Coordinates of C-alpha atoms in Angstrom, one line a residue:
X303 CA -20.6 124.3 20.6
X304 CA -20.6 126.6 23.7
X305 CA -18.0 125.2 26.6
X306 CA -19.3 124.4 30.2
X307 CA -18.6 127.5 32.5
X308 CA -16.3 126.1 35.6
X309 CA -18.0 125.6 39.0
X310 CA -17.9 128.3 41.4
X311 CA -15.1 127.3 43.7
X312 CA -16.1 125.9 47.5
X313 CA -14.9 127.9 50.5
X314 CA -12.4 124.5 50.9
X315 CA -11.1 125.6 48.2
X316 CA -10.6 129.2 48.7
X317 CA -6.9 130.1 50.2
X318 CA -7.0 130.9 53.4
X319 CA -6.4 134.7 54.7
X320 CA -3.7 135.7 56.9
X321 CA -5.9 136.4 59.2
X322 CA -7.5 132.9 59.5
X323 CA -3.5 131.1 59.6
X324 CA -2.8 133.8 62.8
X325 CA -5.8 132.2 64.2
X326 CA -5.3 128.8 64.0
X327 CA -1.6 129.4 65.2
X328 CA -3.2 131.3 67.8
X329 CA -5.0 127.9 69.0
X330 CA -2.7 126.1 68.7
X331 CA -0.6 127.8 70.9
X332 CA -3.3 128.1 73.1
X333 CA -3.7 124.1 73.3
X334 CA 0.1 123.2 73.9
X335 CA 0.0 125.2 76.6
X336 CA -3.1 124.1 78.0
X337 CA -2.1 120.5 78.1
X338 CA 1.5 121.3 79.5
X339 CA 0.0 123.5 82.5
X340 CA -2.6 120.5 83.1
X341 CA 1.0 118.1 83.0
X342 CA 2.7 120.6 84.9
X343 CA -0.2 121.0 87.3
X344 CA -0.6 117.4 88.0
X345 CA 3.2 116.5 88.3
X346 CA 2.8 119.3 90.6
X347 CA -0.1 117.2 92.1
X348 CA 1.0 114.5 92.2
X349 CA 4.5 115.4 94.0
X350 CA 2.8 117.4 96.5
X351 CA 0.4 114.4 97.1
X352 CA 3.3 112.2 97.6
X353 CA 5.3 114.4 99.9
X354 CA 2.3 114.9 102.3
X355 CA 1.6 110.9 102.2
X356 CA 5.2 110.2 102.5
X357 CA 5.5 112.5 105.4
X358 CA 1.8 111.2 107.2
X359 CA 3.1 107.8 106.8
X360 CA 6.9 108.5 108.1
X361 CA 4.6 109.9 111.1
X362 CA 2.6 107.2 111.7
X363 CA 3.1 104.0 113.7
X364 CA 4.2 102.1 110.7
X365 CA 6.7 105.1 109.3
X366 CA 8.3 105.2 112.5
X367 CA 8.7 101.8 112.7
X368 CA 10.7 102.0 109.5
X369 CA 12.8 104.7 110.4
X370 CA 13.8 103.2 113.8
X371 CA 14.1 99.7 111.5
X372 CA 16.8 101.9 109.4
X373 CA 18.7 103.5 112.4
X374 CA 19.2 100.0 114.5
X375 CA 22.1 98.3 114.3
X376 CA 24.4 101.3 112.4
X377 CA 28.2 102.0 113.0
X378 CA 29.1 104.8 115.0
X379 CA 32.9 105.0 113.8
X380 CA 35.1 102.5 116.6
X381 CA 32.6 103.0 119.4
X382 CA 29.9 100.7 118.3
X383 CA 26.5 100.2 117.3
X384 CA 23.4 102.7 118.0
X385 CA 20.4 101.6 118.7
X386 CA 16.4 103.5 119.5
X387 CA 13.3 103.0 121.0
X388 CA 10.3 104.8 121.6
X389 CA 9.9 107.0 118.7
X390 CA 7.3 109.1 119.2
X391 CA 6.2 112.9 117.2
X392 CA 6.7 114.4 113.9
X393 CA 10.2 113.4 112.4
X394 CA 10.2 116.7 110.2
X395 CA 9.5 118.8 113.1
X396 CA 9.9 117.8 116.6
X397 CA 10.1 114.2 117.9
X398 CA 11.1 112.3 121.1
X399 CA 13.2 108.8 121.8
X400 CA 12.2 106.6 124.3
X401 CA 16.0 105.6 125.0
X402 CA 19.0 105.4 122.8
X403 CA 21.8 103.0 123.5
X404 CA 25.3 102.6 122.5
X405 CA 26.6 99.1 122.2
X406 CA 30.2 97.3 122.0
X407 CA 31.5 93.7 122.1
X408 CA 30.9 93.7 125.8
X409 CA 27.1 95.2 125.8
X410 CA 25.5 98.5 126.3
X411 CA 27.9 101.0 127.3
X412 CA 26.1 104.1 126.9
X413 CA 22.5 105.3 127.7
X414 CA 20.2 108.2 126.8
X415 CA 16.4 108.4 127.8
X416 CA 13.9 111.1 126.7
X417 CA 16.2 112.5 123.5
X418 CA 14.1 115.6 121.6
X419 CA 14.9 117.0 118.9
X420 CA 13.5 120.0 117.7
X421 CA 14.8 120.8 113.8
X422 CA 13.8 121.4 110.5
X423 CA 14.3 119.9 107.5
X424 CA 14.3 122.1 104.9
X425 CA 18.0 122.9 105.6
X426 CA 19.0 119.2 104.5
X427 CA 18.1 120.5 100.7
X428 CA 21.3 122.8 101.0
X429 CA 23.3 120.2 102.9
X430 CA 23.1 121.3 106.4
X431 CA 21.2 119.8 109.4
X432 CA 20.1 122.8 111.8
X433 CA 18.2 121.6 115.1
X434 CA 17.3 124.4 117.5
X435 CA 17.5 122.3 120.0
X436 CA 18.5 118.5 120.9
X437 CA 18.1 117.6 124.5
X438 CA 18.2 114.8 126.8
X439 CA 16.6 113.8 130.2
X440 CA 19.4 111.6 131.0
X441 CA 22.4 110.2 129.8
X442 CA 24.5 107.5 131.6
X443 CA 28.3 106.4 130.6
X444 CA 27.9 103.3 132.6
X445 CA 31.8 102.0 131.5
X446 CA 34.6 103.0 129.3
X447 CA 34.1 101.5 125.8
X448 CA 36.1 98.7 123.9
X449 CA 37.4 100.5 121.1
X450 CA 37.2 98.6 117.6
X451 CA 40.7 98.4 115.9
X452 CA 41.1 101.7 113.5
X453 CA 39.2 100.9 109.9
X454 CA 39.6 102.7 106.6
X455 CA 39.1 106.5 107.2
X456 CA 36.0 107.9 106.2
X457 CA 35.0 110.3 103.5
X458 CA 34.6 114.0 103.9
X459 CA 32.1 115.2 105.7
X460 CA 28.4 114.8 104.2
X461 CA 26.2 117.8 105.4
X462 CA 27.0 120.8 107.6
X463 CA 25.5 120.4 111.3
X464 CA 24.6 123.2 113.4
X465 CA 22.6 122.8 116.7
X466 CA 21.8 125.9 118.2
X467 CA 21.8 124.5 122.0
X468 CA 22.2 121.1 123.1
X469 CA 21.6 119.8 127.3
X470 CA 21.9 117.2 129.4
X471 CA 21.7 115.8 132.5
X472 CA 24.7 112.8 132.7
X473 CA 25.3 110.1 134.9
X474 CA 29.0 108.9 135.2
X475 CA 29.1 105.6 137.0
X476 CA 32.2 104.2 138.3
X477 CA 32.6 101.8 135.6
X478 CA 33.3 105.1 133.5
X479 CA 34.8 107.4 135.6
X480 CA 36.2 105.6 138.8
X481 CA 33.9 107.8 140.8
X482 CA 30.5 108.6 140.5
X483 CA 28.9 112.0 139.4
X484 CA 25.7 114.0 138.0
X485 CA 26.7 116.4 136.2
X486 CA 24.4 119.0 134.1
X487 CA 25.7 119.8 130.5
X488 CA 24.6 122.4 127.9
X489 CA 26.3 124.2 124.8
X490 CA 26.6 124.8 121.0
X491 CA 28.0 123.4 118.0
X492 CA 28.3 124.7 114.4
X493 CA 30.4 122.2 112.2
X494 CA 30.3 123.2 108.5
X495 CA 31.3 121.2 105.6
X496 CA 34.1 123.7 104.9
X497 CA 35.5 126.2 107.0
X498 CA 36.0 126.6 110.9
X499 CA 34.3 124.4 113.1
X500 CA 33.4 125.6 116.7
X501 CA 31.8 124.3 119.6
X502 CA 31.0 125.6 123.3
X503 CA 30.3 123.3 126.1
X504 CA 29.5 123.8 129.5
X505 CA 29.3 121.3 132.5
X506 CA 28.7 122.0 136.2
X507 CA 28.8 119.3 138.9
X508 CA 25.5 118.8 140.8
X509 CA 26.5 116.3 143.4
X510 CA 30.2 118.5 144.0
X511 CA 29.3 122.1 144.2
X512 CA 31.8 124.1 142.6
X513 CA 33.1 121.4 140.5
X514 CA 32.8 122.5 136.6
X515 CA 34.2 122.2 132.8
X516 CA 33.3 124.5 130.4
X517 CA 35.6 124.5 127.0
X518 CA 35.3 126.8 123.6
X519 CA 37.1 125.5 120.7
X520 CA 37.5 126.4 117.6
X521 CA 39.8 124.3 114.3
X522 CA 39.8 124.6 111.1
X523 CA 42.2 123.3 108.0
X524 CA 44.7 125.5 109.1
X525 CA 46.9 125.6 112.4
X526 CA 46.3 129.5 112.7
X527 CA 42.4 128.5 113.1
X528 CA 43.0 126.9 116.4
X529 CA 41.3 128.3 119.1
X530 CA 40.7 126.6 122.6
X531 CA 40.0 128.3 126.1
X532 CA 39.2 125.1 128.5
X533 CA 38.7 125.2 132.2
X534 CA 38.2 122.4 134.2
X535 CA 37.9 122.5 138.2
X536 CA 36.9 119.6 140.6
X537 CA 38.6 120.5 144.0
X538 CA 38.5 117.2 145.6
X539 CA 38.7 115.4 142.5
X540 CA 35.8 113.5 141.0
X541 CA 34.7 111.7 137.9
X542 CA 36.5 114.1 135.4
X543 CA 39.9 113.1 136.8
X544 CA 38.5 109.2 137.3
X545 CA 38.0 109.3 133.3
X546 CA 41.5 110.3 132.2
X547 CA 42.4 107.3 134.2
X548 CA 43.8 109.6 137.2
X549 CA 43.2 109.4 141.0
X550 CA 39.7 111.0 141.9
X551 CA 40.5 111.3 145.1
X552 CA 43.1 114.1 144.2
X553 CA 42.1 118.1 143.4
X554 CA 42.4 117.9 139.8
X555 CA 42.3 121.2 137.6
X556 CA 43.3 121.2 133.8
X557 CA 43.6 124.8 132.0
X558 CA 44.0 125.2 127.9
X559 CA 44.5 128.5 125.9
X560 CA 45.4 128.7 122.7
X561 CA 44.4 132.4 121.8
X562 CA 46.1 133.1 118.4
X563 CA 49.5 134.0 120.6
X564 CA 49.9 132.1 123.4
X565 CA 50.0 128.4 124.2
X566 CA 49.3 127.9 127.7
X567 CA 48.3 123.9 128.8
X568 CA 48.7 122.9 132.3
X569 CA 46.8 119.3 134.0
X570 CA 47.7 118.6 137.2
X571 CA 46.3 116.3 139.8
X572 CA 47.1 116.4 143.8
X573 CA 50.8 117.3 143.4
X574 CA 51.1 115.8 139.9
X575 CA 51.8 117.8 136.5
X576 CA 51.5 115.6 133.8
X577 CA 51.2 117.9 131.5
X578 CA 52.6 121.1 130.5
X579 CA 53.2 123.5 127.4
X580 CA 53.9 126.9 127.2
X581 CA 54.4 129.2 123.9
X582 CA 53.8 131.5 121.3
X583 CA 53.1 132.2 117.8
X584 CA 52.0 134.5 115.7
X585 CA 52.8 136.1 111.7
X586 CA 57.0 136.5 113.1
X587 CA 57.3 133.3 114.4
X588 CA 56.6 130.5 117.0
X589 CA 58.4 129.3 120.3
X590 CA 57.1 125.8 122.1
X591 CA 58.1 123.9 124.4
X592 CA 56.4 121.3 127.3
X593 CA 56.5 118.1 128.3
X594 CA 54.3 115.0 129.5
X595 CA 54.6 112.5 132.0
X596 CA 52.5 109.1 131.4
X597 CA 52.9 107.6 134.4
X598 CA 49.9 108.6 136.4
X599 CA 47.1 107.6 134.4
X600 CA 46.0 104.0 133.6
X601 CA 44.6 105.1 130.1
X602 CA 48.4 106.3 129.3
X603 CA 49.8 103.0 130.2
X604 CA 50.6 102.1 126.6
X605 CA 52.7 105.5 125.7
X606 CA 54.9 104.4 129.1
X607 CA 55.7 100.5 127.2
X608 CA 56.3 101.9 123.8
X609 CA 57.7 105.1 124.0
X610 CA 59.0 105.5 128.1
X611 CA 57.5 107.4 131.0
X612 CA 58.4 110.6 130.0
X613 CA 58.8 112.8 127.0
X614 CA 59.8 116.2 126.0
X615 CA 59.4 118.3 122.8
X616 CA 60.2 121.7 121.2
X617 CA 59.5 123.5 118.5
X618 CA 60.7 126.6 116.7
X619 CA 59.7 128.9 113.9
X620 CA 61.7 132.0 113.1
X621 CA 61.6 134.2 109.7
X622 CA 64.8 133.9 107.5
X623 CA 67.4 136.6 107.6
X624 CA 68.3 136.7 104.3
X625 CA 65.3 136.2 102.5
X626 CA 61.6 137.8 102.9
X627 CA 58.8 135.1 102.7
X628 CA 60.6 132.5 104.1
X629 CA 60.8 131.0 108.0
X630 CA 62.7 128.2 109.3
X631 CA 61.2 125.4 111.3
X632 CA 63.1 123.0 113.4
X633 CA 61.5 120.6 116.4
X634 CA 62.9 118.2 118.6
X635 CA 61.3 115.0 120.7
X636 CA 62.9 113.3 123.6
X637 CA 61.9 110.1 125.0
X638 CA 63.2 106.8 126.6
X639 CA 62.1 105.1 123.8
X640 CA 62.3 107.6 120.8
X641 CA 63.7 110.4 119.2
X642 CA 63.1 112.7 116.6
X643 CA 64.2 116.2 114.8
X644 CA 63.7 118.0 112.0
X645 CA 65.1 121.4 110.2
X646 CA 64.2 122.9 107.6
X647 CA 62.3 126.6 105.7
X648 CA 58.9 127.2 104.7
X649 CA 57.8 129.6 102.6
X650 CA 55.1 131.2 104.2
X651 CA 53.0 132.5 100.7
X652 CA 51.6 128.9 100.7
X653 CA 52.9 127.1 103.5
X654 CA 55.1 124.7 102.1
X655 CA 58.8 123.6 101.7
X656 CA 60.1 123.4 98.1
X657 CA 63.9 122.9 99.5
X658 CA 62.8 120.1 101.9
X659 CA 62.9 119.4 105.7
X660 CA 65.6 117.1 107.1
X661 CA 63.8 114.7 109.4
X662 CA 65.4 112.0 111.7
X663 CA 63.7 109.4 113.9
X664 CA 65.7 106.8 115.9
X665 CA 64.7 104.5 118.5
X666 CA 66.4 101.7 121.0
X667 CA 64.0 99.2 120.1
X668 CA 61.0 99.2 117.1
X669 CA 59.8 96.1 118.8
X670 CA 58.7 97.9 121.9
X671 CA 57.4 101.3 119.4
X672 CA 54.8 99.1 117.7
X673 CA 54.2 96.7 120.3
X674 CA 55.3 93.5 118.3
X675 CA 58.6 91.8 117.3
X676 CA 60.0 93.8 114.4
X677 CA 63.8 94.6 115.0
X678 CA 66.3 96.1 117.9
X679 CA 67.2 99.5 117.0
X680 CA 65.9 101.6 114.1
X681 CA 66.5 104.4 112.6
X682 CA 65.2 107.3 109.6
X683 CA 66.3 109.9 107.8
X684 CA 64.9 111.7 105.0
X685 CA 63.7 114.8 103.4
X686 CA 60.5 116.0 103.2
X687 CA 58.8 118.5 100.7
X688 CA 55.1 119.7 100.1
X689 CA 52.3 120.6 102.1
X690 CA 49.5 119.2 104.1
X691 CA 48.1 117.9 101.1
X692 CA 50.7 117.2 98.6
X693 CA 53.7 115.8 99.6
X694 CA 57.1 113.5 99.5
X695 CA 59.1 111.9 101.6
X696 CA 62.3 110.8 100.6
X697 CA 65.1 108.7 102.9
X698 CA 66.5 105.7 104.0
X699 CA 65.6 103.1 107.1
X700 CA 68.2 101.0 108.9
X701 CA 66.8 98.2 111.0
X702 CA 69.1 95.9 113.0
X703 CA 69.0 92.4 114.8
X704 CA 65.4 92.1 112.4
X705 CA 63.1 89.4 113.0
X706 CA 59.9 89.6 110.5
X707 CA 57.4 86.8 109.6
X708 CA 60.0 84.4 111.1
X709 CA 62.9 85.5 109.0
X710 CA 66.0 86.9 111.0
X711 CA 69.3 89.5 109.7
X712 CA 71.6 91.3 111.5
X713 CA 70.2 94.4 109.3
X714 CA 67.8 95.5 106.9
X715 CA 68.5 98.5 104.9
X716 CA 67.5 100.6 102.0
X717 CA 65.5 103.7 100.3
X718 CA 61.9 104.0 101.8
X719 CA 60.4 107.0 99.7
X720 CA 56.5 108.1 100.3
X721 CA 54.4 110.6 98.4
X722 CA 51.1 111.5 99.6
X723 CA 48.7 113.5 96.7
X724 CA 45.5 114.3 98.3
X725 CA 44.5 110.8 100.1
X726 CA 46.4 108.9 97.9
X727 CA 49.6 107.3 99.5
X728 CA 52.4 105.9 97.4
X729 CA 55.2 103.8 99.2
X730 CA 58.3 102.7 97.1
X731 CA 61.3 100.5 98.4
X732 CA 64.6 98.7 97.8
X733 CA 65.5 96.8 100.8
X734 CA 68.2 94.2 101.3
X735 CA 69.1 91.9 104.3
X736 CA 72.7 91.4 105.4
X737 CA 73.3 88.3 107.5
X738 CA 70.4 86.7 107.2
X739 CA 69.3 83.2 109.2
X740 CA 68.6 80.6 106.9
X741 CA 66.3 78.8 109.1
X742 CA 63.0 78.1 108.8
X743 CA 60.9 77.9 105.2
X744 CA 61.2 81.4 104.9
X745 CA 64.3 81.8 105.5
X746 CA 65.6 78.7 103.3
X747 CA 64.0 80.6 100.4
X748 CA 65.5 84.3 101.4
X749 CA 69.2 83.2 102.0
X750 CA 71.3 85.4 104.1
X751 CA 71.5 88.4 101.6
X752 CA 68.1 88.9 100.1
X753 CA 66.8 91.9 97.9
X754 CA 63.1 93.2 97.6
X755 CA 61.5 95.9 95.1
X756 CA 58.4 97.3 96.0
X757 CA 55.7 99.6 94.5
X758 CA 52.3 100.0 96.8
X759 CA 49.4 102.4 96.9
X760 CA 46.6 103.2 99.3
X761 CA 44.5 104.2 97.4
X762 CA 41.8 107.3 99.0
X763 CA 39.3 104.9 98.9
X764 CA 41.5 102.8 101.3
X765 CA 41.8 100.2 98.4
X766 CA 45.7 98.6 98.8
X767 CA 47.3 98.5 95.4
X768 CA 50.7 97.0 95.1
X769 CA 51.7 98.1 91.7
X770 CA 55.5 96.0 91.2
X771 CA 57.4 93.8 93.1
X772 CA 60.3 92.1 92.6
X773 CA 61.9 89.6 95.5
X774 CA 64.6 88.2 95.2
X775 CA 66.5 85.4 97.5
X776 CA 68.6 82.3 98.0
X777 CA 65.5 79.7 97.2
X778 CA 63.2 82.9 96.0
X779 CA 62.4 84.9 92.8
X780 CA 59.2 86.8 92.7
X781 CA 58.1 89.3 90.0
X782 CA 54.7 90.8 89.8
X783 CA 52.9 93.9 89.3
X784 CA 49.0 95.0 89.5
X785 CA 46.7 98.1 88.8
X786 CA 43.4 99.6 88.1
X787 CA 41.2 97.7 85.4
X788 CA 39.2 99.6 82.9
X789 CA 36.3 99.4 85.6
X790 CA 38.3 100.9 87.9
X791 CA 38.6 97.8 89.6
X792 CA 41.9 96.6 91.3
X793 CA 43.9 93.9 89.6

């Protein structure tokens, strides 16, 4: 019996060559990449279709509408609320406002009519608003504003702004400035995230010929950065003098320098000097001295009830004889109502002072410093370390014939110790009360000799934390203590 040859094989069945796999792989390839460029490509379509609707729509009727529906109403710090109209051209570009207002508890205070601005907004991808140009047609300062009390301070600064030239024509109406006055404003500003910020301003009176302003400054983080050169002019007075809340019926002139080695400030109005500083500084050393007198201007009138009419100041910085990197610093402030010193070294490689600075402050009466009943006379002392950024401040207070929240002692006394670490203050406390008045609810629970313990934070968020306290009095014994949840919540 003869077997049955096998089939012939199929070309199914035949491996393949290596050749045909390179293929395949090949087109494969090919396809993956097809369909991600055609995924790519109409992402790519798709975002470029959204930005050019986006931007037709913020540029029509109904985009602007939005915009100027975003912009109503907002905070401007303690000066009030802003408010548009009229927006009209391309917000990416160039556009116009109708009129922008300013607004406090008492109404529209400030005015602007026919804003442009002429910018780009590419820049804002790298954190930086550029304009080339932001211009007004008029501005009027129709009164002085009503200030909102001081809120939490605000974050650091968001974008970088330069504007290339900025002009104006402003209005000062009596309600601002005591006098009226046209004046016809133009300069520069460039105000980076980080680094030194500068701005040049120049004003020139067109309804007092001859009358002008013109100011370049320049600050930064540190004092050396300062840099101002201000000259200000109105011979028979004017609205410049009327808005520091002096006569503008008397010549008024102000001059500023400070040039890197002189300090030179000197206001004076009619026969007045209210001001005056002269100095230097430089890498060997600093000399300052000056004082101000409060009396002549109604905007000063609070420094002349809580501090006096006058005050006086000095300041010194010398290098160390006996060892290189080091200078001592000492200051001293004069006034009816206040006075302070301090002494102490810096070492100059980083510009702070590990050994500490003895500081003293003293007044006659803390009721009239802070413009509420507190106490008679007061007094600090305490030593202070660090720098700018990160520092402690260690000493004692003294506060006599007290009267807080009702409760009365002969004197209050004890460690007061603050420590600041970049926004973050800490306060820490042991006070106790000798003679205390036992009248009243609070005072029936205090006693005459009462003791408080205190740990507090603010937080750089402006959150308060009190972290321990512990109170104890006649009628009184309070212990508690709080801090951050898991969350980061307060608790």
């Amino acid at each position: 019996m003869t077997d049955t040859p096998p089939p012939h094989e199929t070309g199914a069945d035949v491996a393949d060559t290596p050749a045909k796999k390179a293929k395949r792989k090949r087109t494969r390839l090919q396809l993956a990449a097809f369909i991600a460029g055609a995924t790519f490509a109409g992402l790519l379509a798709l975002i470029v279709v959204a930005l050019v609707g986006g931007r037709m729509y913020l540029v029509s009727d109904a985009g602007r509408e939005l915009i100027t529906s975003f912009v109503a109403g907002k905070k401007i710090s303690r000066y009030g609320r802003i408010n548009v109209e009229g927006l009209q051209g391309d917000l990416f570009n160039d556009f116009r406002l109708k009129r922008v207002t300013v607004t406090d508890e008492k109404g529209v205070w400030l005015e602007a009519t026919d804003v442009r601005v002429d910018w780009s907004y590419w820049p804002l991808l790298a954190r930086r608003f550029h304009a080339t140009e932001i211009s007004a047609g008029q501005i009027r300062l129709l009164r002085r504003p009503e200030l909102e009390p001081p809120s939490e301070p605000g974050g650091p600064q968001a974008i970088s702004i330069d504007i290339d030239r900025f002009s104006a024509n402003v209005e000062l109406l009596e309600g601002f400035s005591k006098e009226y006055g046209r004046w016809t404003l133009s300069g520069d500003a460039a105000i980076p995230r980080k680094g030194v910020k500068s701005a040049n301003v120049n004003a020139y009176s067109l309804n007092r010929k001859g009358d002008y302003l013109r100011l370049a400054a320049a600050f930064g983080d540190k004092p050396e950065d300062l840099r101002v050169n201000l000259r200000a002019n109105e011979a028979q007075g004017g609205p410049i003098a009327g808005s520091l809340g002096y006569s503008p019926d008397q010549p008024f002139s102000a001059v500023a320098v400070v040039n890197g080695e002189v300090i030179d400030v000197a206001v004076q109005t009619g026969q007045f000097r209210p001001l005056l500083v002269k100095g230097t500084y430089g890498d060997t050393g600093a000399k300052v001295s000056g004082y101000a007198d409060f009396s002549g201007s109604d905007l000063l009138e609070p420094f002349v009830e809580r501090i006096g009419r006058t005050a006086r100041f000095g300041f010194a910085m010398t290098p160390d004889a006996k060892r290189d990197g080091y200078q001592g610093v000492a200051w001293r402030l004069y006034a009816d109502n206040i006075e302070s010193s301090a002494r102490g070294l810096i070492r100059t490689t980083d510009n702070t002072s590990p050994e500490g600075i003895s500081l003293e402050l003293n007044t006659p009466s803390l009721s009239r410093l802070v413009g509420s009943p507190v106490a008679g006379p007061a007094a600090y002392t305490g030593v202070f370390k660090g720098d700018a950024q990160i520092w402690t401040l260690q000493g004692s207070a003294s506060l006599l014939n007290a009267d807080i929240a009702s409760y009365r002692a002969t004197r209050i006394s004890g460690p007061v110790n603050i420590a600041a670490n970049k926004g973050r203050i800490d306060v820490t406390t042991d006070v106790r009360a000798v003679g205390g008045s036992a009248a009243g609810i609070i005072g029936g629970l205090l006693g005459s000799a009462p003791r408080i313990q205190m740990e507090g934070a603010r937080m750089a968020d402006g959150a308060m934390l009190l972290k321990k306290i512990d109170a104890r009095g006649q009628g009184l014994t309070l212990v508690g203590s709080g801090g951050r949840g898991l969350n980061g919540g307060l608790n």
